[in-house]
Short mmCIF file of C-alpha atoms in Angstrom, two decimals:
data_model
loop_
_atom_site.label_atom_id
_atom_site.label_comp_id
_atom_site.label_asym_id
_atom_site.label_seq_id
_atom_site.Cartn_x
_atom_site.Cartn_y
_atom_site.Cartn_z
CA PHE A 4 128.01 92.03 141.27
CA PRO A 5 129.75 89.01 142.85
CA TRP A 6 127.02 88.65 145.50
CA GLU A 7 124.25 88.58 142.91
CA GLU A 8 123.37 85.53 140.89
CA LYS A 9 120.81 85.67 138.13
CA GLU A 10 120.40 84.26 134.66
CA ILE A 11 119.67 86.73 131.87
CA TYR A 12 118.48 85.83 128.39
CA PHE A 13 119.15 88.16 125.47
CA HIS A 14 116.72 88.26 122.55
CA GLY A 15 117.79 91.49 120.88
CA HIS A 16 117.97 90.16 117.33
CA PRO A 17 114.52 88.50 117.35
CA ASN A 18 113.09 91.66 118.90
CA ILE A 19 114.66 93.82 116.16
CA GLN A 20 113.25 91.47 113.51
CA ALA A 21 109.79 91.77 115.09
CA TYR A 22 110.04 95.58 115.17
CA LEU A 23 111.12 95.69 111.54
CA LYS A 24 108.09 93.68 110.40
CA ARG A 25 106.01 96.63 111.56
CA LEU A 26 108.43 99.48 110.92
CA VAL A 27 109.35 98.73 107.30
CA PRO A 28 105.77 98.73 105.92
CA THR A 29 104.91 101.78 108.06
CA LEU A 30 107.92 103.79 106.87
CA LYS A 31 108.11 102.60 103.26
CA GLN A 32 107.54 106.16 101.93
CA VAL A 33 110.45 107.78 103.80
CA SER A 34 113.68 108.71 102.05
CA LYS A 35 115.98 108.00 105.00
CA VAL A 36 116.02 106.27 108.38
CA VAL A 37 118.36 107.11 111.29
CA ILE A 38 118.92 104.57 114.05
CA SER A 39 120.65 105.57 117.26
CA GLY A 40 121.62 104.36 120.71
CA SER A 41 123.70 105.43 123.69
CA SER A 42 126.17 103.27 125.61
CA ALA A 43 124.94 99.65 125.39
CA GLY A 44 122.33 101.00 122.98
CA GLY A 45 125.14 102.30 120.81
CA PHE A 46 126.64 98.83 120.57
CA GLY A 47 123.20 97.37 119.88
CA ALA A 48 122.45 99.90 117.15
CA GLY A 49 125.84 99.31 115.55
CA ILE A 50 125.60 95.52 115.56
CA SER A 51 121.99 95.70 114.32
CA TRP A 52 122.77 98.23 111.60
CA PRO A 53 123.22 95.65 108.80
CA THR A 54 119.86 94.10 109.75
CA PHE A 55 118.16 97.48 109.33
CA VAL A 56 119.92 98.14 106.04
CA GLU A 57 118.84 94.77 104.67
CA ALA A 58 115.25 95.20 105.86
CA PHE A 59 114.77 98.68 104.39
CA GLU A 60 116.36 97.62 101.08
CA ASP A 61 116.57 100.77 98.90
CA ILE A 62 115.99 103.25 101.73
CA ARG A 63 119.13 104.74 103.24
CA VAL A 64 119.74 103.84 106.90
CA ASP A 65 122.19 105.98 108.88
CA LEU A 66 123.68 105.19 112.29
CA LEU A 67 124.27 107.64 115.15
CA ASP A 68 126.31 105.79 117.77
CA ASP A 69 126.75 107.54 121.11
CA SER A 70 129.41 105.98 123.34
CA GLY A 71 129.28 102.48 121.90
CA PRO A 72 132.49 102.71 119.85
CA PRO A 73 133.86 99.76 117.84
CA VAL A 74 136.98 99.57 120.00
CA ALA A 75 138.65 96.23 120.69
CA PRO A 76 138.27 95.07 124.34
CA ILE A 77 140.74 92.99 126.34
CA GLU A 78 141.63 89.66 124.73
CA GLY A 79 138.84 87.11 125.10
CA ARG A 80 136.15 89.65 126.02
CA TRP A 81 134.67 89.80 122.50
CA GLU A 82 134.12 86.04 122.54
CA GLU A 83 132.47 86.29 125.98
CA TRP A 84 130.11 88.94 124.68
CA MET A 85 129.21 86.92 121.60
CA GLU A 86 128.25 83.93 123.71
CA ALA A 87 126.42 85.93 126.41
CA TRP A 88 124.49 88.17 124.01
CA ASN A 89 123.75 85.47 121.42
CA VAL A 90 124.81 87.91 118.70
CA HIS A 91 123.60 87.41 115.13
CA PHE A 92 125.97 88.71 112.47
CA PRO A 93 125.28 89.09 108.73
CA GLU A 94 125.54 85.78 106.87
CA ASP A 95 128.10 87.27 104.48
CA CYS A 96 130.42 88.19 107.37
CA PRO A 97 131.67 84.79 108.55
CA ASP A 98 134.59 86.33 110.48
CA CYS A 99 132.59 88.92 112.43
CA ASP A 100 132.44 86.69 115.49
CA GLN A 101 136.25 86.53 115.56
CA GLY A 102 136.79 90.14 116.58
CA ILE A 103 135.40 93.63 116.36
CA GLU A 104 137.95 94.57 113.70
CA HIS A 105 136.21 92.17 111.30
CA MET A 106 132.88 93.86 112.02
CA VAL A 107 134.46 97.26 111.31
CA GLU A 108 135.83 96.02 108.00
CA TYR A 109 132.43 94.61 107.05
CA ILE A 110 130.77 97.95 107.83
CA ARG A 111 133.38 99.78 105.75
CA THR A 112 132.97 97.56 102.69
CA HIS A 113 129.26 96.63 102.82
CA ILE A 114 127.35 99.33 104.72
CA LEU A 115 129.15 102.68 104.53
CA PRO A 116 129.18 103.08 100.75
CA GLY A 117 125.44 103.85 100.75
CA ASN A 118 124.79 104.94 104.34
CA LYS A 119 126.27 107.30 106.94
CA MET A 120 127.70 106.71 110.41
CA GLY A 121 128.27 109.29 113.13
CA LEU A 122 130.27 108.26 116.22
CA ILE A 123 130.10 110.24 119.47
CA SER A 124 132.52 109.55 122.33
CA TYR A 125 134.70 110.98 125.05
CA GLU A 126 138.40 110.27 124.54
CA SER A 127 138.89 108.30 127.75
CA ASP A 128 135.36 107.07 128.53
CA ALA A 129 135.72 105.56 132.02
CA ILE A 130 132.58 103.43 131.77
CA ILE A 131 133.33 101.79 128.42
CA SER A 132 137.04 101.31 129.16
CA THR A 133 136.09 99.54 132.41
CA PHE A 134 133.52 97.45 130.55
CA MET A 135 136.25 96.45 128.10
CA SER A 136 138.79 95.85 130.91
CA ILE A 137 141.32 98.18 129.32
CA PHE A 138 143.03 101.28 130.71
CA PRO A 139 141.47 104.62 129.73
CA SER A 140 144.75 105.46 127.98
CA THR A 141 144.46 102.26 125.92
CA PHE A 142 140.84 103.09 125.13
CA LYS A 143 141.96 106.51 123.93
CA GLU A 144 144.61 105.00 121.64
CA ARG A 145 142.16 102.51 120.16
CA LEU A 146 139.44 105.13 119.75
CA HIS A 147 141.82 107.35 117.81
CA ALA A 148 142.80 104.36 115.67
CA ILE A 149 139.11 103.95 114.74
CA CYS A 150 138.96 107.67 113.99
CA ASP A 151 141.91 107.19 111.63
CA VAL A 152 139.91 104.51 109.81
CA PHE A 153 136.91 106.85 109.58
CA ASP A 154 139.13 109.56 108.11
CA ASP A 155 139.43 107.43 104.98
CA GLU A 156 135.64 107.13 104.63
CA ASP A 157 133.44 109.85 103.13
CA ASN A 158 130.32 108.66 104.97
CA ALA A 159 131.74 108.21 108.49
CA HIS A 160 132.51 111.05 110.88
CA TYR A 161 133.06 111.39 114.62
CA PHE A 162 132.50 113.88 117.43
CA VAL A 163 135.12 113.17 120.10
CA LEU A 164 135.65 115.37 123.15
CA PRO A 165 138.40 115.19 125.80
CA GLY A 166 137.58 113.67 129.16
CA ALA A 167 136.40 110.46 130.80
CA LEU A 168 132.65 111.12 130.91
CA HIS A 169 130.12 108.73 129.39
CA THR A 170 127.40 109.46 126.79
CA MET A 171 126.46 112.83 125.32
CA LEU A 172 122.97 112.24 123.98
CA ILE A 173 121.74 111.04 127.40
CA ALA A 174 123.78 113.36 129.60
CA GLY A 175 125.32 116.68 128.63
CA PHE A 176 123.69 117.09 125.24
CA GLU A 177 123.11 120.83 125.66
CA SER A 178 126.60 121.59 126.97
CA ALA A 179 128.74 119.34 124.74
CA GLU A 180 130.68 121.36 122.20
CA THR A 181 134.07 121.41 120.51
CA ALA A 182 136.91 123.77 121.43
CA ASN A 183 136.06 125.87 118.37
CA GLY A 184 132.45 126.27 119.52
CA LEU A 185 130.53 123.67 117.50
CA PRO A 186 127.76 122.26 119.74
CA LEU A 187 126.87 118.60 119.54
CA TRP A 188 123.25 119.35 118.60
CA ARG A 189 124.46 121.28 115.54
CA TRP A 190 126.83 118.47 114.52
CA VAL A 191 123.95 116.00 114.72
CA GLU A 192 121.74 118.37 112.73
CA LYS A 193 124.39 118.62 110.01
CA MET A 194 124.48 114.83 109.77
CA VAL A 195 120.72 114.34 109.66
CA LYS A 196 120.18 117.16 107.16
CA ASP A 197 123.05 115.97 104.91
CA GLU A 198 124.77 119.32 105.09
CA PRO A 199 127.95 119.24 102.98
CA ASP A 200 130.18 120.62 105.75
CA TRP A 201 129.37 117.81 108.21
CA SER A 202 132.81 116.59 109.29
CA SER A 203 134.81 114.95 112.06
CA TYR A 204 136.18 116.52 115.22
CA ARG A 205 138.63 115.27 117.86
CA PRO A 206 141.02 117.07 120.23
#
């Protein structure tokens, strides 16, 4: 808020690296890992996904992103985030700091071929659109554009519901379902269990 002044230091990447030093040896016998986050946690999980994939080497790492969609914010906001958050991108993605579309392309070409991604979002998320300084209608357009990209990928699906609410895994998990009666919990179960009929849904 304008009347508050404080300095915040972000150390997400070093923290993730510290976690992985313990997690990888502990989970070396598993066949699959699923990382997930809601809202800011969704963004964090998505940006950290390549780090997890690299650390677990031959073990599949899937991403379940709730309300942290890779949608482009207002011009200049991505650069502000990169500086404020001290983001660390993969070394083989030199353009990732230039815009979220470069990160999406990197995920498509380097991560998705061997791993799965599930995206959960409301069409006009009022919290994320405000955070990105774009109109909810613009957010909706850009979200659907990302869904179009996912439609060309076998390992990426989405669960998009109408409305301007925010998060489904934190709030509304038991009541969230598609118009044809598929509940969110069942969609997540299909993803985690690798059921062949796991697919995308949007209004």
